[in-house]
CSV table of C-alpha atoms in Angstrom, one decimal:
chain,number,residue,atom,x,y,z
A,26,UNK,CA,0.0,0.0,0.0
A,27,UNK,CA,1.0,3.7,-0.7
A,28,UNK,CA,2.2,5.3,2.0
A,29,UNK,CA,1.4,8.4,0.2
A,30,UNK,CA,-1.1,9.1,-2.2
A,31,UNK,CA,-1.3,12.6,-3.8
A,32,UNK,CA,-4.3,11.8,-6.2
A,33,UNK,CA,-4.3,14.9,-8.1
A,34,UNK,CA,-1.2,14.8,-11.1
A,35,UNK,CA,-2.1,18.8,-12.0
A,36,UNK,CA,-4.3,21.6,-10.9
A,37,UNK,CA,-5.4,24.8,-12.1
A,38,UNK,CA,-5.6,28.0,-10.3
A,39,UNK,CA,-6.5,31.7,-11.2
A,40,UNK,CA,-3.9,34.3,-9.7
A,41,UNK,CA,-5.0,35.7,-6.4
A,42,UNK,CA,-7.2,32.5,-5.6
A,43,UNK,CA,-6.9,29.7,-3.1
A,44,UNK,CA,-6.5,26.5,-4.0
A,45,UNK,CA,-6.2,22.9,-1.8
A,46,UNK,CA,-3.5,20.5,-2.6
A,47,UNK,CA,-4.5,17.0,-1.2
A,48,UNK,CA,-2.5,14.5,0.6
A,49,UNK,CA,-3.3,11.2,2.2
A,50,UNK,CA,-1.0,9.1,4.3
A,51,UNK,CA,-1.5,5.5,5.6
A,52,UNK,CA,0.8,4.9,8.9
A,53,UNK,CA,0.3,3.0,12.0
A,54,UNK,CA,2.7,4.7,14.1
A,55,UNK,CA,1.0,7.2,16.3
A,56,UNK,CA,4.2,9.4,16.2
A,57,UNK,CA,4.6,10.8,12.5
A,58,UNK,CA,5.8,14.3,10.8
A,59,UNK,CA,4.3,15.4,7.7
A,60,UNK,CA,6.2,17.6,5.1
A,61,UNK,CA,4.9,19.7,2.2
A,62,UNK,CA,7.9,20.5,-0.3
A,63,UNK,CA,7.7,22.6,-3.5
A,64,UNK,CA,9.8,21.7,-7.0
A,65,UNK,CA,9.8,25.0,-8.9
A,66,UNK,CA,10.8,24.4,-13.0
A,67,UNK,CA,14.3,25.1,-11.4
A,68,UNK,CA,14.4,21.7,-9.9
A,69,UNK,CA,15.6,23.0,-6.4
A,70,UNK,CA,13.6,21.1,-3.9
A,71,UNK,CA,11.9,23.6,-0.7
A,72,UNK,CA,10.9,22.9,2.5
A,73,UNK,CA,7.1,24.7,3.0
A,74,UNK,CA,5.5,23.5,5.9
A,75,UNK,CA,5.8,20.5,8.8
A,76,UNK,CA,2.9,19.3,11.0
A,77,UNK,CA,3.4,16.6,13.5
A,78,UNK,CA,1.0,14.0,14.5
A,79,UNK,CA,0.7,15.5,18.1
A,80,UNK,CA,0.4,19.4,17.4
A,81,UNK,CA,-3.2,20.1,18.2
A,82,UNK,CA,-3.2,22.8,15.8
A,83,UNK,CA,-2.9,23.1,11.6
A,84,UNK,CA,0.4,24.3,10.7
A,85,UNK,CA,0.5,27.7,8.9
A,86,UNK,CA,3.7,29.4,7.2
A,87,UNK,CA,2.4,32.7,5.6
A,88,UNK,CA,0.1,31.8,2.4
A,89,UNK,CA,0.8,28.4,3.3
A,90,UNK,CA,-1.2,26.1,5.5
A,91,UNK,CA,-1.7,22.7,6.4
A,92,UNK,CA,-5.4,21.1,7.0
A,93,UNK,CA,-4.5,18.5,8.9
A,94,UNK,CA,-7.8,16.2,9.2
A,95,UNK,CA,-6.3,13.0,11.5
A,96,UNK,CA,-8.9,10.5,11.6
A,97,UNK,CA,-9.2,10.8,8.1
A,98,UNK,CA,-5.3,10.9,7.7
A,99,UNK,CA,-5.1,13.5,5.5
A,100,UNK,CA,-3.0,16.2,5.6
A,101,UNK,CA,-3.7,18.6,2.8
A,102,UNK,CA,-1.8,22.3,1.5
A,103,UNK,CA,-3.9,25.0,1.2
A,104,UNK,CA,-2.4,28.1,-0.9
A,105,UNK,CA,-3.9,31.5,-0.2
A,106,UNK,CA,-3.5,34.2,-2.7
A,107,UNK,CA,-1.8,31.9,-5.5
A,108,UNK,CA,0.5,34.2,-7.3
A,109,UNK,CA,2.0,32.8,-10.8
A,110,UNK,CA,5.5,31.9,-8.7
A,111,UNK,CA,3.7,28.9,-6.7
A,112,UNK,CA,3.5,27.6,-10.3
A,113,UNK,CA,5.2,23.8,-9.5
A,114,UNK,CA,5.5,20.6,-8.2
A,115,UNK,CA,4.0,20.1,-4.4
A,116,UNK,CA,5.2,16.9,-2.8
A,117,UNK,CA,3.5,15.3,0.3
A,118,UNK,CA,5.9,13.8,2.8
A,119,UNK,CA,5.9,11.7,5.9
A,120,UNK,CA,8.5,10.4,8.2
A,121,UNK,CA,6.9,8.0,10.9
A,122,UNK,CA,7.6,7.6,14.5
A,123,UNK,CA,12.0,8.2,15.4
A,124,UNK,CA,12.7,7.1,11.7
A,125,UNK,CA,15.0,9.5,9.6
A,126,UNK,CA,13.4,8.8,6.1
A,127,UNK,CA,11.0,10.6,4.5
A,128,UNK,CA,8.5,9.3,2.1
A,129,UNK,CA,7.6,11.0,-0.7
A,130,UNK,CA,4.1,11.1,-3.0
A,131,UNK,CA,4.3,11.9,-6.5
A,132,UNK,CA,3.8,15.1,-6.5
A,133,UNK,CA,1.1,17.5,-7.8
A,134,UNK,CA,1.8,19.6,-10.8
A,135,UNK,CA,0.3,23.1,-9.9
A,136,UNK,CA,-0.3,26.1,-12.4
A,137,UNK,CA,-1.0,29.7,-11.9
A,138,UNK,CA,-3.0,31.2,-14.3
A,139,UNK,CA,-3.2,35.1,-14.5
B,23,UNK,CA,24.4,30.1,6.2
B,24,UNK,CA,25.5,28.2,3.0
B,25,UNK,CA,23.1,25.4,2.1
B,26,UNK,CA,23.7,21.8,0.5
B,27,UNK,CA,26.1,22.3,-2.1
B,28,UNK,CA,26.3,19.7,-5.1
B,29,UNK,CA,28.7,19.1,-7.7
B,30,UNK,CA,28.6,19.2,-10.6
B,31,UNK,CA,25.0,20.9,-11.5
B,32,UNK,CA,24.8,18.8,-14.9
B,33,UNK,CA,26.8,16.4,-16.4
B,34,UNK,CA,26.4,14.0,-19.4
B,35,UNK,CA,28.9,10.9,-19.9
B,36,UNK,CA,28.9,7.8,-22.2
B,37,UNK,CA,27.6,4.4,-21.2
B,38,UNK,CA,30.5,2.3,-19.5
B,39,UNK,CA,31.9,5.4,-17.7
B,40,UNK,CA,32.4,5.9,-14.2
B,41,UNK,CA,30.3,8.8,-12.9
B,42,UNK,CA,31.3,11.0,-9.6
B,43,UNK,CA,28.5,13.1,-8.1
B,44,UNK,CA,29.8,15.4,-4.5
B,45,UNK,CA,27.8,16.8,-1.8
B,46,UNK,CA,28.8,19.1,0.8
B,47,UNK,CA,26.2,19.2,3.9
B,48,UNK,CA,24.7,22.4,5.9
B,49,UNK,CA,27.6,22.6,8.6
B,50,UNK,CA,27.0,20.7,11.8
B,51,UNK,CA,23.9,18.6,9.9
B,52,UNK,CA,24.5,14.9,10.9
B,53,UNK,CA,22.6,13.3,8.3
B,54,UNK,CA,22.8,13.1,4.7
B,55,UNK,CA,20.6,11.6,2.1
B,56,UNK,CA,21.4,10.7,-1.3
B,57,UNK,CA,18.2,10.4,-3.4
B,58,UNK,CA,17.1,10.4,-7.4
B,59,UNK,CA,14.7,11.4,-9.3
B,60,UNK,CA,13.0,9.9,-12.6
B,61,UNK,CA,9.6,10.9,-14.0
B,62,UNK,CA,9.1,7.0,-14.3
B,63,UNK,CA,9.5,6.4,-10.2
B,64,UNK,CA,9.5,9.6,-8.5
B,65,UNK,CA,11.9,10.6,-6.0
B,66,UNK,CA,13.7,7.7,-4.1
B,67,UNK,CA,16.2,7.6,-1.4
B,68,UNK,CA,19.1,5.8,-2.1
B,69,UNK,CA,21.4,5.9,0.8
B,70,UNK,CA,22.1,8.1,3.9
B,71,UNK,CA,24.3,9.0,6.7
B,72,UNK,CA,24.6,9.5,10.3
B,73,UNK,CA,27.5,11.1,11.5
B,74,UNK,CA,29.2,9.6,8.6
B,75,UNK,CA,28.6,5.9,8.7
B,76,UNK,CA,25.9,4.7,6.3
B,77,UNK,CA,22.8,3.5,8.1
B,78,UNK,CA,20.3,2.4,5.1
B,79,UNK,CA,21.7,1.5,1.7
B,80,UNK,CA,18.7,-0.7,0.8
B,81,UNK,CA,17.4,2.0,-1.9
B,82,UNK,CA,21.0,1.4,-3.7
B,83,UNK,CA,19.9,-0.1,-7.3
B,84,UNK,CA,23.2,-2.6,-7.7
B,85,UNK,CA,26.3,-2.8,-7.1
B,86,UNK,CA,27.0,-0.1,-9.8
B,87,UNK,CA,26.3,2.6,-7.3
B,88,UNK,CA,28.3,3.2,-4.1
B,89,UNK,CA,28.1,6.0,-1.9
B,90,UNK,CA,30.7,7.2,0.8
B,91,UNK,CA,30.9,9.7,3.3
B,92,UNK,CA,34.6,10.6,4.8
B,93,UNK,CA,34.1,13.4,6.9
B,94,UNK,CA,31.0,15.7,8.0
B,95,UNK,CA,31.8,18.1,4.8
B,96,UNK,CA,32.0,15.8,2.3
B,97,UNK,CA,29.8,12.7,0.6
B,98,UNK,CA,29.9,11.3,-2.8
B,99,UNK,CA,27.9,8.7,-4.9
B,100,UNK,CA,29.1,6.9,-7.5
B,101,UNK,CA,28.3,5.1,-10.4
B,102,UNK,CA,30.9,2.9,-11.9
B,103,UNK,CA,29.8,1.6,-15.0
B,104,UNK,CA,27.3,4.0,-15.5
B,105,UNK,CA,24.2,2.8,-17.9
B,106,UNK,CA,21.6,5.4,-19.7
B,107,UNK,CA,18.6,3.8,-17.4
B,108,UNK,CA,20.4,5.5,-14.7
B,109,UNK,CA,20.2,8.9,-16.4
B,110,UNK,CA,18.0,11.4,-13.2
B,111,UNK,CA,18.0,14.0,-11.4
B,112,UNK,CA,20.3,13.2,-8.1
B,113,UNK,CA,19.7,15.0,-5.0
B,114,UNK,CA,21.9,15.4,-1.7
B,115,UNK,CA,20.2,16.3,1.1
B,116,UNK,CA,20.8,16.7,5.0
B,117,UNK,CA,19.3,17.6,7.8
B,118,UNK,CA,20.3,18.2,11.7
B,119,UNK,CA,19.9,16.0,14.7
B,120,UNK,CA,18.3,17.1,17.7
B,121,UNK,CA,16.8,20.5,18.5
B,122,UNK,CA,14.1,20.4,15.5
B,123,UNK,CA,11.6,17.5,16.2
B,124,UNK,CA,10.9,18.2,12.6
B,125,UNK,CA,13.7,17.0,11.3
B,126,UNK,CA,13.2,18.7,7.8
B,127,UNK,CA,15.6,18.0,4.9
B,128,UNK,CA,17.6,20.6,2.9
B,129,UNK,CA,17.9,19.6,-0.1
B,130,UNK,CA,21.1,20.4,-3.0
B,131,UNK,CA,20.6,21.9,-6.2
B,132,UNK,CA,20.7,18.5,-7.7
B,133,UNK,CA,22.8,16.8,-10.2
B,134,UNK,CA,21.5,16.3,-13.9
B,135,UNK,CA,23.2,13.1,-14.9
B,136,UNK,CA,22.9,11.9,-18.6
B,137,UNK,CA,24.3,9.0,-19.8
B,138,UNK,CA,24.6,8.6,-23.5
């Protein structure tokens, strides 16, 4: 089974909307971290947003936040006020319990439209 | 603060060659990861470091690829013969013990590698 599943290949988004990335993650540990990172055309790999499996509160990192829905493991990225630079890759990430890996989905192809 | 530095950015070599790709770490990050990327399977850890003595080499492909880490500045994978199936993206990455329960990873520019 996937540990993480990022169902949507590529979404759409007008400049200066919102827009939801989704992410699920299956895990049995109760001690997990979950990563959003972003791939711009450049190929760079960056580190957006963390939420752990015992904050009791959805991370947020300026236009960036994480709802983090536990019961239905799924920790999805919410853009605010897309601007035509968030055009890129978003992966998903998890590392469970004291591990040191991450796990990667496969990504989500996001566009900015003006 | 510098951040992961990789070397070289791109590089394109003929099959049968032996290929060196170098990483420098964030200073005073004790782990390092070595991962590719292809469009066919995504990104995939290959190998990594703690405090320079490899702890999981069980995303290594074959014995082609070998990966060492000499001192806390200073990794490198290689790939001896190289084949064009092993043509990705390579990324170094580290990340600091302690302090951070997050743990993030910084991640290196990335190496193009093309083999021909």
């Amino acid at each position: 089974a996937q540990k993480i599943t990022q169902t949507q290949p590529g979404m759409f988004v007008q400049e200066k909307e919102a827009v939801t990335l989704d992410c699920t993650y299956d895990t049995s540990d109760p001690s997990y971290g979950l990563f959003w990172y972003k791939q711009p055309s450049s190929g760079e790999m960056i580190f957006l947003i963390y939420q752990g499996s015992y904050d009791q509160q959805n991370a947020t990192e300026g236009r960036y936040s994480l709802n983090f829905q536990k019961a239905r493991k799924s920790a999805n990225l919410v853009i605010s006020a897309s601007q035509l630079g968030d055009s890129a890759m978003y992966f998903c990430a998890m590392r469970e319990g004291t591990g040191d890996k991450l796990i990667f989905g496969t990504g989500t192809r996001l566009q900015v439209f003006p | 603060d510098a951040g992961v530095i990789q070397s070289p950015r791109h590089e394109v070599t003929e099959m049968g060659q032996e290929v060196t790709l170098r990483c420098k770490p964030i200073s005073g990050h004790d782990y390092l990861f070595w991962y590719r990327q292809t469009m066919m399977r995504g990104l995939e850890l290959l190998i990594y470091f703690n405090n320079n003595v490899p702890i999981d080499d069980s995303g290594m492909p074959e014995d082609r690829f070998s990966a060492k880490m000499p001192n806390a500045s200073f990794s490198t994978l290689k790939i001896q013969p190289s084949e064009p199936r092993d043509s990705a993206v390579y990324f170094c990455a580290s990340t600091p013990v302690g302090g951070s329960v997050k743990h993030e990873q910084y991640f290196g520019p990335g190496t193009r590698l093309t083999v021909t």
